[in-house]
Coordinates of C-alpha atoms in Angstrom, one line a residue:
X480 CA 122.4 161.7 74.8
X481 CA 125.2 159.6 74.1
X482 CA 128.2 161.7 74.6
X483 CA 127.3 162.6 78.1
X484 CA 127.7 158.9 78.8
X485 CA 131.6 158.7 77.6
X486 CA 132.6 161.2 80.2
X487 CA 133.2 159.5 83.7
X488 CA 129.8 157.7 84.5
X489 CA 129.8 160.0 87.9
X490 CA 129.4 163.1 86.4
X491 CA 125.9 162.0 85.7
X492 CA 125.4 162.6 89.7
X493 CA 126.7 166.6 88.8
X494 CA 124.0 166.8 86.2
X495 CA 121.2 165.6 88.7
X496 CA 122.8 168.2 91.1
X497 CA 122.6 170.8 88.7
X498 CA 119.2 169.9 87.7
X499 CA 118.4 169.8 91.4
X500 CA 118.9 174.2 91.5
X501 CA 115.5 174.4 90.0
X502 CA 113.2 172.8 92.7
X503 CA 109.8 173.1 90.9
X504 CA 109.6 171.8 87.2
X505 CA 107.6 174.0 85.0
X506 CA 105.7 173.3 82.0
X507 CA 107.3 172.8 78.4
X508 CA 106.7 175.8 76.2
X509 CA 105.5 174.8 72.8
X510 CA 108.9 175.5 70.4
X511 CA 108.2 178.2 68.2
X512 CA 108.0 177.5 64.3
X513 CA 111.6 177.1 62.9
X514 CA 112.6 179.5 60.5
X515 CA 113.3 178.9 57.2
X516 CA 116.8 177.8 56.6
X517 CA 119.1 178.9 54.0
X518 CA 120.6 176.3 51.8
X519 CA 124.1 175.0 53.4
X520 CA 127.0 176.6 51.7
X521 CA 129.6 174.4 50.1
X522 CA 132.8 173.7 52.1
X523 CA 135.8 175.3 50.9
X524 CA 138.9 172.8 50.0
X525 CA 140.5 173.5 53.3
X526 CA 137.4 173.1 55.2
X527 CA 136.9 169.6 53.5
X528 CA 140.7 168.9 54.6
X529 CA 140.0 169.9 58.2
X530 CA 136.6 167.8 58.4
X531 CA 138.6 164.7 56.8
X532 CA 141.3 164.8 59.2
X533 CA 139.0 164.9 62.5
X534 CA 137.3 161.9 60.8
X535 CA 140.4 160.2 60.8
X536 CA 141.3 161.3 64.8
X537 CA 137.9 160.2 65.6
X538 CA 138.4 157.0 64.1
X539 CA 141.7 156.4 65.4
X540 CA 140.1 157.4 69.1
X541 CA 137.9 154.6 68.7
X542 CA 139.7 152.1 67.5
X543 CA 142.8 152.8 70.4
X544 CA 140.6 153.9 73.2
X545 CA 137.8 151.7 72.8
X546 CA 137.7 149.3 69.9
X547 CA 138.1 145.3 69.8
X548 CA 138.2 144.8 73.5
X549 CA 134.8 145.9 73.8
X550 CA 133.4 143.8 71.1
X551 CA 131.6 141.0 73.4
X552 CA 131.0 142.9 76.2
X553 CA 127.6 143.8 77.0
X554 CA 127.5 145.3 80.5
X555 CA 129.7 147.1 83.0
X556 CA 129.2 147.2 86.5
X557 CA 130.3 150.8 88.2
X558 CA 130.7 151.6 91.9
X559 CA 132.3 154.5 93.2
X560 CA 131.8 157.9 94.8
X561 CA 131.4 161.6 94.0
X562 CA 132.6 164.5 96.3
X563 CA 132.2 167.8 96.4
X564 CA 134.1 170.1 99.0
X565 CA 133.8 173.9 99.6
X566 CA 136.2 175.4 102.4
X567 CA 135.3 177.6 105.2
X568 CA 136.7 180.4 103.7
X569 CA 134.7 180.1 100.7
X570 CA 131.3 179.7 102.9
X571 CA 132.2 182.6 105.3
X572 CA 132.9 184.7 101.9
X573 CA 129.7 184.0 100.1
X574 CA 127.7 184.8 103.1
X575 CA 129.2 188.0 103.5
X576 CA 128.9 188.6 99.5
X577 CA 124.9 188.0 100.1
X578 CA 124.7 190.1 103.3
X579 CA 126.5 193.0 101.6
X580 CA 128.9 192.7 104.3
X581 CA 126.8 193.1 107.4
X582 CA 126.8 189.5 108.7
X583 CA 130.6 187.6 108.8
X584 CA 130.1 183.9 107.9
X585 CA 130.9 181.7 111.2
X586 CA 131.8 178.7 109.0
X587 CA 135.0 176.7 110.5
X588 CA 134.7 173.2 108.8
X589 CA 134.6 172.5 105.1
X590 CA 131.4 171.9 103.5
X591 CA 130.8 168.2 101.6
X592 CA 128.4 166.5 99.6
X593 CA 129.0 163.1 99.0
X594 CA 127.3 160.3 96.7
X595 CA 128.0 157.0 96.3
X596 CA 127.3 155.0 93.4
X597 CA 126.7 151.4 92.4
X598 CA 125.4 150.8 88.7
X599 CA 124.8 148.3 86.1
X600 CA 124.7 149.7 82.5
X601 CA 124.1 147.6 79.7
X602 CA 125.1 148.3 75.9
X603 CA 121.2 148.2 74.9
X604 CA 120.0 150.7 77.6
X605 CA 119.1 148.7 80.3
X606 CA 120.2 149.9 83.8
X607 CA 120.2 149.5 87.7
X608 CA 121.4 152.2 89.8
X609 CA 121.7 152.8 93.7
X610 CA 122.6 155.8 94.9
X611 CA 123.1 157.0 98.4
X612 CA 124.3 159.9 100.1
X613 CA 123.8 164.0 100.7
X614 CA 121.9 164.1 97.3
X615 CA 119.1 161.6 98.2
X616 CA 118.9 157.4 98.6
X617 CA 117.2 154.9 96.2
X618 CA 117.1 153.1 93.1
X619 CA 116.8 154.1 89.7
X620 CA 116.2 151.0 87.1
X621 CA 114.8 150.3 83.8
X622 CA 114.7 147.0 82.0
X623 CA 112.6 146.7 78.7
X624 CA 110.1 149.4 79.0
X625 CA 109.5 148.7 82.8
X626 CA 111.2 150.4 85.6
X627 CA 110.7 152.9 88.6
X628 CA 112.7 155.5 90.6
X629 CA 112.3 155.2 94.1
X630 CA 113.1 157.4 97.1
X631 CA 114.1 156.2 100.3
X632 CA 113.4 159.9 102.0
X633 CA 109.8 159.9 100.5
X634 CA 109.2 155.9 100.7
X635 CA 107.7 156.3 97.3
X636 CA 108.2 155.2 93.9
X637 CA 107.2 156.0 90.0
X638 CA 107.0 153.6 87.2
X639 CA 106.9 156.3 84.7
X640 CA 110.4 156.2 82.9
X641 CA 111.3 156.8 79.7
X642 CA 112.1 153.7 77.0
X643 CA 115.2 152.8 76.2
X644 CA 116.5 153.5 72.8
X645 CA 115.0 151.3 69.7
X646 CA 118.5 151.3 68.3
X647 CA 120.5 150.4 70.7
X648 CA 124.1 148.3 70.0
X649 CA 124.2 145.1 71.5
X650 CA 127.9 145.8 72.6
X651 CA 130.1 148.4 74.1
X652 CA 131.8 148.5 71.2
X653 CA 129.2 149.3 69.2
X654 CA 128.1 151.6 72.2
X655 CA 131.5 153.7 71.8
X656 CA 131.4 153.7 68.3
X657 CA 127.8 155.8 68.3
X658 CA 129.1 158.3 70.6
X659 CA 131.8 159.0 67.9
X660 CA 129.4 159.0 65.5
X661 CA 127.2 161.9 67.3
X662 CA 130.3 163.9 67.5
X663 CA 131.4 163.4 63.9
X664 CA 127.9 164.6 62.9
X665 CA 128.0 168.0 64.4
X666 CA 131.5 169.0 63.8
X667 CA 132.3 167.2 60.4
X668 CA 128.8 166.8 59.0
X669 CA 126.0 168.9 60.2
X670 CA 127.7 172.2 58.6
X671 CA 127.0 173.9 62.3
X672 CA 131.0 174.8 62.6
X673 CA 133.3 176.7 60.3
X674 CA 136.2 174.4 60.2
X675 CA 140.1 175.8 59.2
X676 CA 143.3 174.2 59.4
X677 CA 145.6 175.7 61.9
X678 CA 149.2 175.3 61.9
X679 CA 151.4 172.1 61.4
X680 CA 154.7 171.8 63.4
X681 CA 157.6 169.6 64.0
X682 CA 159.4 168.6 67.2
X683 CA 162.2 165.9 66.4
X684 CA 160.5 163.0 64.8
X685 CA 156.7 164.1 66.0
X686 CA 154.8 166.3 63.6
X687 CA 151.4 167.6 64.9
X688 CA 148.5 169.7 63.1
X689 CA 146.3 171.7 64.7
X690 CA 142.3 172.0 63.4
X691 CA 139.9 174.7 64.5
X692 CA 136.2 174.3 64.6
X693 CA 133.7 177.8 65.3
X694 CA 130.2 177.6 65.8
X695 CA 129.7 181.6 67.6
X696 CA 127.5 181.8 70.7
X697 CA 125.9 184.7 72.2
X698 CA 128.0 186.5 75.1
X699 CA 128.0 185.4 78.5
X700 CA 124.9 186.8 80.8
X701 CA 126.2 187.1 84.8
X702 CA 122.4 187.4 85.8
X703 CA 121.5 184.2 84.1
X704 CA 120.9 181.2 86.6
X705 CA 119.0 178.8 84.4
X706 CA 118.6 177.3 80.8
X707 CA 116.9 174.6 79.2
X708 CA 118.0 171.2 79.7
X709 CA 118.6 170.7 75.9
X710 CA 121.1 174.0 76.3
X711 CA 122.5 172.2 79.4
X712 CA 123.2 168.9 77.6
X713 CA 124.1 170.2 74.1
X714 CA 126.5 172.9 75.0
X715 CA 129.0 171.2 73.1
X716 CA 127.3 171.6 69.8
X717 CA 128.5 175.3 70.1
X718 CA 131.6 177.3 70.7
X719 CA 135.2 177.4 69.6
X720 CA 137.3 174.0 69.2
X721 CA 141.1 173.9 69.0
X722 CA 142.6 170.3 68.3
X723 CA 145.9 169.6 67.9
X724 CA 147.2 166.0 67.0
X725 CA 150.0 163.9 65.9
X726 CA 150.0 163.5 62.5
X727 CA 151.6 160.0 62.5
X728 CA 149.3 158.2 65.4
X729 CA 146.1 160.8 64.8
X730 CA 145.7 160.6 68.5
X731 CA 145.0 164.2 70.0
X732 CA 147.5 166.1 71.9
X733 CA 145.6 168.6 73.1
X734 CA 142.1 170.3 72.7
X735 CA 140.8 173.9 73.5
X736 CA 137.4 174.2 74.1
X737 CA 135.6 177.5 74.8
X738 CA 131.6 178.4 75.1
X739 CA 131.1 181.8 75.9
X740 CA 127.2 181.8 76.5
X741 CA 128.2 179.2 79.5
X742 CA 131.2 180.9 80.4
X743 CA 133.3 177.7 79.5
X744 CA 136.5 178.0 78.7
X745 CA 138.9 174.4 79.1
X746 CA 142.2 172.9 78.1
X747 CA 142.8 169.3 77.9
X748 CA 146.1 168.0 77.4
X749 CA 146.4 164.0 76.6
X750 CA 149.3 161.2 77.7
X751 CA 149.3 157.9 76.6
X752 CA 150.9 154.3 77.3
X753 CA 151.0 151.7 74.9
X754 CA 148.6 154.0 72.5
X755 CA 145.8 153.8 75.4
X756 CA 144.7 157.2 76.9
X757 CA 146.4 157.2 80.6
X758 CA 145.9 160.6 81.8
X759 CA 144.0 163.8 80.9
X760 CA 145.5 167.0 82.3
X761 CA 142.6 169.8 82.7
X762 CA 143.2 173.7 82.9
X763 CA 140.1 175.0 83.6
X764 CA 139.1 178.7 83.1
X765 CA 135.2 178.4 83.1
X766 CA 133.3 181.1 85.4
X767 CA 133.2 180.3 88.9
X768 CA 135.4 177.2 88.8
X769 CA 139.0 178.5 87.6
X770 CA 141.6 175.8 88.5
X771 CA 143.5 172.7 87.8
X772 CA 142.0 169.4 87.3
X773 CA 142.5 165.5 86.0
X774 CA 141.3 162.6 84.8
X775 CA 143.7 158.9 85.4
X776 CA 142.8 155.6 83.8
X777 CA 144.1 152.6 84.5
X778 CA 143.3 149.1 82.2
X779 CA 143.1 145.5 83.0
X780 CA 145.6 142.7 81.1
X781 CA 142.4 142.3 78.4
X782 CA 142.7 146.4 77.4
X783 CA 139.4 147.2 79.3
X784 CA 139.4 150.2 81.3
X785 CA 139.4 149.3 84.8
X786 CA 139.1 152.4 87.4
X787 CA 138.7 156.0 86.3
X788 CA 139.4 158.5 89.1
X789 CA 139.6 162.6 88.5
X790 CA 139.1 166.2 90.0
X791 CA 138.5 169.2 89.5
X792 CA 140.4 172.2 91.7
X793 CA 139.7 175.7 92.1
X794 CA 140.9 178.1 94.9
X795 CA 138.8 177.0 97.6
X796 CA 136.3 174.5 95.7
X797 CA 136.7 170.4 94.7
X798 CA 135.0 168.2 92.9
X799 CA 136.6 164.3 92.8
X800 CA 135.6 160.9 91.8
X801 CA 136.6 157.5 92.0
X802 CA 135.0 154.6 89.8
X803 CA 135.9 151.1 89.7
X804 CA 134.5 149.1 86.3
X805 CA 133.6 145.8 85.8
X806 CA 132.8 145.0 82.4
X807 CA 131.2 141.5 81.7
X808 CA 129.8 139.3 78.6
X809 CA 128.2 137.1 80.6
X810 CA 125.0 139.3 82.4
X811 CA 121.7 139.1 81.5
X812 CA 119.1 142.8 82.0
X813 CA 117.2 139.9 83.8
X814 CA 119.4 139.6 86.7
X815 CA 119.3 143.2 87.6
X816 CA 115.6 143.3 87.4
X817 CA 113.9 144.7 90.6
X818 CA 110.8 145.5 92.2
X819 CA 110.3 148.7 94.5
X820 CA 110.7 147.8 98.1
X821 CA 107.4 146.8 99.8
X822 CA 105.2 149.3 101.1
X823 CA 106.6 152.1 99.4
X824 CA 103.7 154.6 98.3
X825 CA 103.5 154.8 94.0
X826 CA 103.1 158.3 92.9
X827 CA 102.7 159.9 89.7
X828 CA 105.9 160.6 87.5
X829 CA 105.5 164.7 87.7
X830 CA 104.9 164.2 91.8
X831 CA 107.5 161.9 92.6
X832 CA 110.1 164.2 90.5
X833 CA 108.7 167.1 91.7
X834 CA 109.2 166.2 95.3
X835 CA 112.5 164.2 95.2
X836 CA 114.3 167.6 93.2
X837 CA 112.8 169.8 96.4
X838 CA 114.4 167.9 98.8
X839 CA 117.5 167.5 96.6
X840 CA 117.5 171.3 95.9
X841 CA 117.9 171.7 99.5
X842 CA 121.4 170.0 99.8
X843 CA 122.6 171.6 96.6
X844 CA 121.2 174.7 96.9
X845 CA 123.3 175.1 100.6
X846 CA 126.4 174.6 98.1
X847 CA 125.1 177.4 95.8
X848 CA 124.9 179.6 98.6
X849 CA 128.1 178.5 99.9
X850 CA 130.0 179.2 96.8
X851 CA 129.6 176.9 94.3
X852 CA 129.0 178.8 91.1
X853 CA 126.8 176.4 88.6
X854 CA 124.3 177.5 86.4
X855 CA 121.1 175.2 87.0
X856 CA 119.2 174.2 83.9
X857 CA 115.5 174.6 83.6
X858 CA 113.7 171.5 83.8
X859 CA 110.1 170.7 82.7
X860 CA 108.0 168.5 84.0
X861 CA 108.5 164.8 82.8
X862 CA 109.6 161.9 83.5
X863 CA 113.5 161.0 84.3
X864 CA 115.4 159.4 81.4
X865 CA 118.5 157.4 81.4

């Protein structure tokens, strides 16, 4: 799903951690036959204006945030860290909660999980990632239709990896554009969201307009601890979105998104310099992770993103990441092609994935027991995908 990649690349590690909370994969259940769809209703004039305005904002974002600097860029090298920290107080509170107060936790130190990433991603879908830390150590790669996932702890690997997309772009300018198109298709073209024009306000020489998009979800279930992977990756395709943008530049000023079923409610405030996004302030009211956060981006002299750093904080929990990005037009996929280490045992895809998930789950389940309240997606037995 291309949208997930437009977020900081290290968030993939968070998704891996969430997936690991379901230690044993289950066989996929055949979906029920889809119900007959009603003919889509024609948009009102107001809805058309709102969707057209969103399209203009997305086009402006694509041109000013990404666009021309990435025209001939075919690969990006990413290096950095992801850290999750829980205070001793949070750990002890969770122990007391789980035992009805009969056992008092004796933790005196902060609980941590650290992941180190060194990756090369190509716009055409080829990649190689070396990962290490508390969530395991290994290599995950694919070049063309061949690749492998290797675990150092298991000293084993599987060559069962999904092929890359058939219609992959050649450069990152096209890659980012496809991300924008994905968003536009869901919010402005699919008919899934009801769109309305919100208020228009003027402050000095700056005029802003608010757009609202709504696709209702079910209620939040406090007992629900897992969901399908499609629901996890596609949460953004439902919910409520309020987007306020500057009418002259068509740049986002604030974005408030909520998804009641997933317990998500977050506000984003955007700050720019020279037309490029510099800071993203996050006010998070999502279940189990209420607190502030932020994202900071720096650029090189060519206008390419050079570093991405950020954090999410709650009273007793913190997720932080720091990534350096090196964009290149000269690197070839063949230069990152690799073989599994000599002596490693070859396994089937399901077997390898299951054993890795069980190993990773031990670390992440400790975090969940200690108070990191995240929902685990339910995964079927399948090969890892990019």
